[in-house]
Tab-separated table of C-alpha atoms in Angstrom:
chain	number	residue	atom	x	y	z
J	293	MET	CA	-12.655	-5.072	-10.225
J	294	ASP	CA	-15.255	-1.980	-11.655
J	295	LEU	CA	-15.044	0.980	-11.391
J	296	HIS	CA	-17.161	2.139	-8.262
J	297	THR	CA	-14.782	-0.402	-5.833
J	298	SER	CA	-11.916	1.366	-8.154
J	299	ILE	CA	-13.108	5.108	-6.507
J	300	LYS	CA	-14.259	3.751	-2.689
J	301	ALA	CA	-9.752	2.288	-2.733
J	302	PHE	CA	-8.428	5.459	-3.858
J	303	ARG	CA	-10.774	7.923	-2.056
J	304	ALA	CA	-9.413	6.177	1.269
J	305	LEU	CA	-5.391	6.302	-0.380
J	306	ALA	CA	-5.793	9.942	-0.991
J	307	GLN	CA	-5.262	11.223	2.562
J	308	GLU	CA	-1.596	10.895	3.646
J	309	THR	CA	-2.420	8.709	6.994
J	310	ARG	CA	-4.654	6.428	5.435
J	311	LEU	CA	-1.546	5.791	2.835
J	312	ASN	CA	1.308	5.949	5.716
J	313	ILE	CA	-1.170	2.609	7.721
J	314	LEU	CA	-1.505	0.717	4.420
J	315	LYS	CA	2.451	0.972	4.253
J	316	SER	CA	2.964	-0.723	7.323
J	317	LEU	CA	0.575	-3.105	6.978
J	318	VAL	CA	1.555	-4.062	3.718
J	319	LYS	CA	5.244	-4.010	4.798
J	320	ALA	CA	4.244	-5.861	7.993
J	321	GLY	CA	3.337	-8.427	5.626
J	322	LYS	CA	1.236	-11.778	6.319
J	323	GLU	CA	1.848	-11.470	9.913
J	324	GLY	CA	0.167	-8.174	9.978
J	325	LEU	CA	0.146	-5.430	12.579
J	326	CYS	CA	-1.368	-4.670	16.259
J	327	PRO	CA	-2.967	-1.717	16.484
J	328	CYS	CA	-1.011	-0.219	19.340
J	329	HIS	CA	2.150	-1.215	17.125
J	330	LEU	CA	1.108	1.489	14.379
J	331	MET	CA	-0.303	4.236	17.339
J	332	GLU	CA	3.563	3.734	18.022
J	333	GLU	CA	5.481	3.674	14.336
J	334	LEU	CA	2.849	6.436	13.520
J	335	THR	CA	2.124	8.672	16.236
J	336	LEU	CA	-1.696	8.188	16.137
J	337	THR	CA	-4.361	8.624	18.891
J	338	SER	CA	-6.597	5.752	19.691
J	339	ALA	CA	-9.410	7.539	17.555
J	340	ASN	CA	-7.772	7.865	15.166
J	341	LEU	CA	-6.268	4.945	13.988
J	342	SER	CA	-9.082	3.316	14.787
J	343	PHE	CA	-10.892	6.177	12.172
J	344	HIS	CA	-8.496	5.826	9.282
J	345	LEU	CA	-8.385	1.760	9.503
J	346	LYS	CA	-11.865	1.423	9.171
J	347	GLU	CA	-12.415	3.506	6.379
J	348	LEU	CA	-8.744	1.399	5.410
J	349	GLU	CA	-11.266	-1.318	5.914
J	350	ASN	CA	-14.278	-0.145	4.539
J	351	ALA	CA	-12.721	0.180	1.247
J	352	GLY	CA	-11.648	-3.544	1.124
J	353	LEU	CA	-7.913	-2.649	1.213
J	354	VAL	CA	-6.954	-4.655	4.952
J	355	GLU	CA	-8.615	-6.636	7.079
J	356	LYS	CA	-8.707	-7.071	11.225
J	357	GLU	CA	-8.302	-10.695	12.623
J	358	LYS	CA	-8.332	-11.369	15.891
J	359	GLN	CA	-5.900	-13.423	17.247
J	360	GLY	CA	-6.224	-14.429	20.498
J	361	LYS	CA	-7.665	-11.163	22.900
J	362	PHE	CA	-5.838	-9.247	20.254
J	363	ILE	CA	-6.179	-7.376	16.878
J	364	HIS	CA	-4.235	-8.045	13.987
J	365	TYR	CA	-4.962	-5.438	10.757
J	366	HIS	CA	-3.636	-6.751	7.283
J	367	ALA	CA	-3.093	-5.813	3.704
J	368	GLN	CA	-5.602	-7.079	1.411
J	369	CYS	CA	-2.042	-7.460	-1.177
J	370	ASP	CA	-4.436	-9.292	-3.576
J	371	PHE	CA	-6.891	-6.772	-4.047
J	372	ILE	CA	-4.045	-3.444	-4.359
J	373	LYS	CA	-2.757	-5.797	-6.624
J	374	SER	CA	-6.308	-5.976	-8.738
J	375	LEU	CA	-6.833	-2.588	-8.229
J	376	GLY	CA	-2.801	-1.858	-10.363
J	377	ASP	CA	-4.662	-4.083	-12.989
J	378	PHE	CA	-6.823	-2.302	-12.778
J	379	LEU	CA	-4.962	1.440	-13.589
J	380	ILE	CA	-3.030	-0.555	-16.709
J	381	GLU	CA	-5.614	-2.822	-18.134
J	382	ASP	CA	-6.279	-1.233	-21.248
J	383	CYS	CA	-2.274	0.106	-22.067
J	384	CYS	CA	-1.144	-1.497	-24.141
J	385	LYS	CA	-4.378	-2.736	-25.484
J	386	PHE	CA	-4.431	-0.777	-29.114
J	387	LYS	CA	-0.573	-0.717	-29.235
J	388	LYS	CA	1.199	-3.865	-30.443
J	389	GLY	CA	4.932	-4.340	-29.160
J	390	CYS	CA	4.169	-1.671	-25.874
J	391	SER	CA	6.627	-2.638	-23.445
J	392	LYS	CA	5.386	0.047	-21.472
J	393	CYS	CA	3.924	-2.227	-19.415
């Protein structure tokens, strides 16, 4: 993961509603959730949810998939994991036997 990509993702996550949306999608797993479930769970308007999902999608944190006449959103768990790995990639580089990671 490069610095620009990680900054874009962290910028998207630095907002309470988007973080809550992502957490809900992570909990939903591979099935994902349709926007109507997210609106109900997080008490958001359609326009508000749409705005935040677009920001998360542009940052690479979520993906949408059409399933019949519905759209489901999924957390991009591999991308999220690589974001975490990016944060700690240099943690133990210079410390032999470091047990913090």
